PDB file of C-alpha atoms in Angstrom:
ATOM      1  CA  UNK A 594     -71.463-101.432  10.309  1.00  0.00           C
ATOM      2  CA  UNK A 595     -74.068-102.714   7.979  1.00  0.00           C
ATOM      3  CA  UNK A 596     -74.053-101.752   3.660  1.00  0.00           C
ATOM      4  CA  UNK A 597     -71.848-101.669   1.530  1.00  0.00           C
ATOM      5  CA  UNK A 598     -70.214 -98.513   2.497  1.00  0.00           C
ATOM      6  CA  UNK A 599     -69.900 -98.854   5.738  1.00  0.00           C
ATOM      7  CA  UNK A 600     -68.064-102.024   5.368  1.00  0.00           C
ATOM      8  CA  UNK A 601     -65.972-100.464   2.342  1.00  0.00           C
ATOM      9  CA  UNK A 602     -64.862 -98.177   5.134  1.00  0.00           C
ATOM     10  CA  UNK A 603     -64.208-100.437   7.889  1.00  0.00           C
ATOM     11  CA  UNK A 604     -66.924 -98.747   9.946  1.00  0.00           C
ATOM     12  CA  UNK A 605     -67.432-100.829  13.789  1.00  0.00           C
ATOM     13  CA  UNK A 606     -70.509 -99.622  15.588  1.00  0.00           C
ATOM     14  CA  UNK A 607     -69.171 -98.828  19.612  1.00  0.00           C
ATOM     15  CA  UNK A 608     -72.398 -97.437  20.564  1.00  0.00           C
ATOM     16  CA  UNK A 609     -75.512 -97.067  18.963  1.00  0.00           C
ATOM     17  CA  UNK A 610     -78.762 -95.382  21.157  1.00  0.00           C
ATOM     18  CA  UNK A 611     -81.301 -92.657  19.478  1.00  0.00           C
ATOM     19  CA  UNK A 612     -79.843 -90.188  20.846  1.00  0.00           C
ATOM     20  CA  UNK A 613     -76.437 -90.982  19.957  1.00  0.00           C
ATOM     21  CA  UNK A 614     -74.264 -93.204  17.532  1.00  0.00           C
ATOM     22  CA  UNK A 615     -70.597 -93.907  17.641  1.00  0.00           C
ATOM     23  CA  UNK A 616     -68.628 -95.772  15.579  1.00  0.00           C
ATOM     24  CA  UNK A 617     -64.583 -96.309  14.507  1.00  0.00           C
ATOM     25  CA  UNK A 618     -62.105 -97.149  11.461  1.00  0.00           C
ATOM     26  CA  UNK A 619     -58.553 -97.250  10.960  1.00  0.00           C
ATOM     27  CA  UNK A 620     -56.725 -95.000   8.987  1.00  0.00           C
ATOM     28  CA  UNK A 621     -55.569 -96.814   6.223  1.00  0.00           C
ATOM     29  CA  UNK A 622     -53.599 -95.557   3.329  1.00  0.00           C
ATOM     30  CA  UNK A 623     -56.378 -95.819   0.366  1.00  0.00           C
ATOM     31  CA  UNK A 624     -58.583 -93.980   2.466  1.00  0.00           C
ATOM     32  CA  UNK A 625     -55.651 -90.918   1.735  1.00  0.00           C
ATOM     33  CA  UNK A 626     -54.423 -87.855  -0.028  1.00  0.00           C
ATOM     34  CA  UNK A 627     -51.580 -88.427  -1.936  1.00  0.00           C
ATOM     35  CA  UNK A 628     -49.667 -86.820   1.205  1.00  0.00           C
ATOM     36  CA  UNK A 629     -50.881 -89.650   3.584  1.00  0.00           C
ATOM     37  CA  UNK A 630     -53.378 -87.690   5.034  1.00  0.00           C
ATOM     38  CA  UNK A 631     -57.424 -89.157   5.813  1.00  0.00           C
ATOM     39  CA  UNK A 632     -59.169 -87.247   2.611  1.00  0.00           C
ATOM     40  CA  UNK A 633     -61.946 -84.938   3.437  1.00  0.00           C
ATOM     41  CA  UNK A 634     -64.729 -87.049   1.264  1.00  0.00           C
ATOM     42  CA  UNK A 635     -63.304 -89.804   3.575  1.00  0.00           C
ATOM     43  CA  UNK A 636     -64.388 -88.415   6.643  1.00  0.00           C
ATOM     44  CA  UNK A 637     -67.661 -86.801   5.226  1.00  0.00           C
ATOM     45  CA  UNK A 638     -68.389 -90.161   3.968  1.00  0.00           C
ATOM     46  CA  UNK A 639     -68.252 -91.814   7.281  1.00  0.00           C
ATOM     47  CA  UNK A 640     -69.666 -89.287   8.941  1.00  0.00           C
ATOM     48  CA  UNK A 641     -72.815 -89.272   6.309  1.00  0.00           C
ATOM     49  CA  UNK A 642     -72.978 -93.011   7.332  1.00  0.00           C
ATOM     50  CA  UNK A 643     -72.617 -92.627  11.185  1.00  0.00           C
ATOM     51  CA  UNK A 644     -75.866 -89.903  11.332  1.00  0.00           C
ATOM     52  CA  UNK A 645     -77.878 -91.725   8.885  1.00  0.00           C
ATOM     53  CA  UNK A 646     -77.422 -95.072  11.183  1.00  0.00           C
ATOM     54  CA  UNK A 647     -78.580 -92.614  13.982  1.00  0.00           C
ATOM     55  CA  UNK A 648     -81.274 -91.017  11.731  1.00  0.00           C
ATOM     56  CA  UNK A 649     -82.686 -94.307  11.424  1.00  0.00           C
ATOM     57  CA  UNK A 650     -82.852 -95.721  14.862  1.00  0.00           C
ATOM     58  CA  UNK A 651     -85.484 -92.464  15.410  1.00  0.00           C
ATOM     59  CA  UNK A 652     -87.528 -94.001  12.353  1.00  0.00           C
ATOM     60  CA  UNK A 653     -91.318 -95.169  12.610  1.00  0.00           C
ATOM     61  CA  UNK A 654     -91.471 -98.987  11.975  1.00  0.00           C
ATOM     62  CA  UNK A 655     -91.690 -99.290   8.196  1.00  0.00           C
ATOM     63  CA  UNK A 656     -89.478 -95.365   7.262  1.00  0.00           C
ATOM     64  CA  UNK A 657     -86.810 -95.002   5.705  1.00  0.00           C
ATOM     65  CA  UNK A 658     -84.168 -92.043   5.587  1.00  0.00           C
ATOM     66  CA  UNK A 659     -81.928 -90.228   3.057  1.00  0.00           C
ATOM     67  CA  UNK A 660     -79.847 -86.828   3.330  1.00  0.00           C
ATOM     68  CA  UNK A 661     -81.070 -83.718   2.095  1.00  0.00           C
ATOM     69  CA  UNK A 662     -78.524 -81.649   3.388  1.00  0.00           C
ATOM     70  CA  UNK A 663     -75.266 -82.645   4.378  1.00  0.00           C
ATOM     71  CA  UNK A 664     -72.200 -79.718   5.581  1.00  0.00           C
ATOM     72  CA  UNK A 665     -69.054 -80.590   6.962  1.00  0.00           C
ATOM     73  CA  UNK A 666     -66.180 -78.206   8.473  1.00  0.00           C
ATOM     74  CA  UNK A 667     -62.556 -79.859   8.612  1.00  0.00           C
ATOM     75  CA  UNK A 668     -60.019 -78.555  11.602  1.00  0.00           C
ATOM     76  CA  UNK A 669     -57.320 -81.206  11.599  1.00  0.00           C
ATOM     77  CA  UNK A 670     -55.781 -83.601   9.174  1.00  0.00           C
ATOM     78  CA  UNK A 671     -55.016 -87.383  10.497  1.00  0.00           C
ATOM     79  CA  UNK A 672     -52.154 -89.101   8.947  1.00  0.00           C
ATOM     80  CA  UNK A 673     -52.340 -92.783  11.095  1.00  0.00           C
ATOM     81  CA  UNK A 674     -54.731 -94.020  14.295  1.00  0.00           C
ATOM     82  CA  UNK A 675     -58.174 -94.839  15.002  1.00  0.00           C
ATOM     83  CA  UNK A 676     -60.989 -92.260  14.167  1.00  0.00           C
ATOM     84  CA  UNK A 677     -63.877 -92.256  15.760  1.00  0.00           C
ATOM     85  CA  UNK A 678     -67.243 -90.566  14.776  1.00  0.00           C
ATOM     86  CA  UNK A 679     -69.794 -89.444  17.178  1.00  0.00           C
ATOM     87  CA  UNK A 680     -73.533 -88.568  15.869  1.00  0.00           C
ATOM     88  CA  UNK A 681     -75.867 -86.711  17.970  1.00  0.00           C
ATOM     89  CA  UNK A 682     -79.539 -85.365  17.504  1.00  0.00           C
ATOM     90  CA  UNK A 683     -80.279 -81.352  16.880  1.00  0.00           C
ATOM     91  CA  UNK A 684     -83.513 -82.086  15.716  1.00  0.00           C
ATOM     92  CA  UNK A 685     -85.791 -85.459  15.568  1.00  0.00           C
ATOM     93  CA  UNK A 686     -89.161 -84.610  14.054  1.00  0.00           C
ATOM     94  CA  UNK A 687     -91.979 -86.627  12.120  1.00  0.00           C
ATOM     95  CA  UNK A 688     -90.520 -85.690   8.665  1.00  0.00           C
ATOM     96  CA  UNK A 689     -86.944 -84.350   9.543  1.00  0.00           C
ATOM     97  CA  UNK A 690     -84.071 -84.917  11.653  1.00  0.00           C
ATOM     98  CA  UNK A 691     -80.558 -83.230  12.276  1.00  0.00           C
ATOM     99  CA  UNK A 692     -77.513 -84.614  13.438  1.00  0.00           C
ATOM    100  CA  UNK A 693     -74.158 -83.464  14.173  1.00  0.00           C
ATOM    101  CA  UNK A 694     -71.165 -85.994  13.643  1.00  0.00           C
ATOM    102  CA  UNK A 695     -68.060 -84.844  14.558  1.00  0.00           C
ATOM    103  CA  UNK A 696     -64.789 -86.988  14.051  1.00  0.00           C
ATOM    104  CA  UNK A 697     -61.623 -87.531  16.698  1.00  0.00           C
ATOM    105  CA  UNK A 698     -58.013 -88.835  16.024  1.00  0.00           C
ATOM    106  CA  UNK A 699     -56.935 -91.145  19.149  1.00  0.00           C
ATOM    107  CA  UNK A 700     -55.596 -88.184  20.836  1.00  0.00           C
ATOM    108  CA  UNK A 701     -59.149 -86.836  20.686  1.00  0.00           C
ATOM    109  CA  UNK A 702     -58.499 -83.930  18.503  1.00  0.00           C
ATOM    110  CA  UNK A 703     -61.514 -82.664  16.287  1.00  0.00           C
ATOM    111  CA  UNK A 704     -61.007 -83.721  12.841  1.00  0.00           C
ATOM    112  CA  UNK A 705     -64.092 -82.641  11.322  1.00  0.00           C
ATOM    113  CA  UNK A 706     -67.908 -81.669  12.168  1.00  0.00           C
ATOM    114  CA  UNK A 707     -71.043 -82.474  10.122  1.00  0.00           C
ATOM    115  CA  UNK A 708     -73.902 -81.058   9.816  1.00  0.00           C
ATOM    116  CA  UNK A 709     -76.317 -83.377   7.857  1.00  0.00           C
ATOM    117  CA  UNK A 710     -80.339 -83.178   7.529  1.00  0.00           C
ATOM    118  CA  UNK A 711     -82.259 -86.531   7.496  1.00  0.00           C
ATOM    119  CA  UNK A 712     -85.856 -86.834   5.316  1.00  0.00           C
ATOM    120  CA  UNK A 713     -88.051 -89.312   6.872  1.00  0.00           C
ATOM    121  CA  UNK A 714     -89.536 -91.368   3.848  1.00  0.00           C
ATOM    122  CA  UNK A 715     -92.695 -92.675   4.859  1.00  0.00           C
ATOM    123  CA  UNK A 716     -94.139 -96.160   4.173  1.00  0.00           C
ATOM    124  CA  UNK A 717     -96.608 -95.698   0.949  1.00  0.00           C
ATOM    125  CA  UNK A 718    -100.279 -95.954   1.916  1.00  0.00           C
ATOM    126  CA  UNK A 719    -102.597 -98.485   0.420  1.00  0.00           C
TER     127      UNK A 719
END
């Protein structure tokens, strides 16, 4: 995945549409509690990433994008595998968006969802 923290992560894109981004990393052991499990600003990091790729596929030619509001919900800790995030649209609107990332171990069990909200930043006229 393109930038610097995507690549810091390990991030592959799998799929990438408008209406729907997916992407994988490895758990690794610096991505970890001291316990061995996937830390929270881990995941919430790659998802941030993951709906902010998706974010910007919906952009006019010239936009940009940053988060305004970002809320995440963790269910399951992951201690070794393949994780793989899944963005999807709420909202895609001329000056917001909203996407909902949700992480899976390999099993498919929900790690964690995200909530985030996208600004569109608009190209500066003249």
């Amino acid at each position: 995945m393109q930038g610097l923290l995507g690549t810091l992560l390990g991030l592959k894109v799998v799929e990438a549409r408008k209406d729907k981004v997916v992407a994988e990393f490895d758990w690794r052991p610096d991505l970890c509690t001291v316990g061995g499990t996937l830390h929270g600003g881990a995941l919430m990091a790659v998802a941030d990433q993951v709906g902010a790729t998706a974010a910007f596929l919906n952009l006019p030619a010239g936009a940009g994008t940053t988060t305004l509001e970002s809320k995440t919900n963790f269910f399951a800790g992951c201690k070794a595998g393949k994780v793989r995030a899944e963005a999807t649209p709420l909202h895609v609107g001329g000056r917001t968006s909203v996407w909902q990332t949700r992480l899976y171990d390999e099993a498919g069990k929900l790690l964690s969802q995200t909530l985030q909200t996208q600004l569109v930043l608009l190209p500066k006229q003249g």
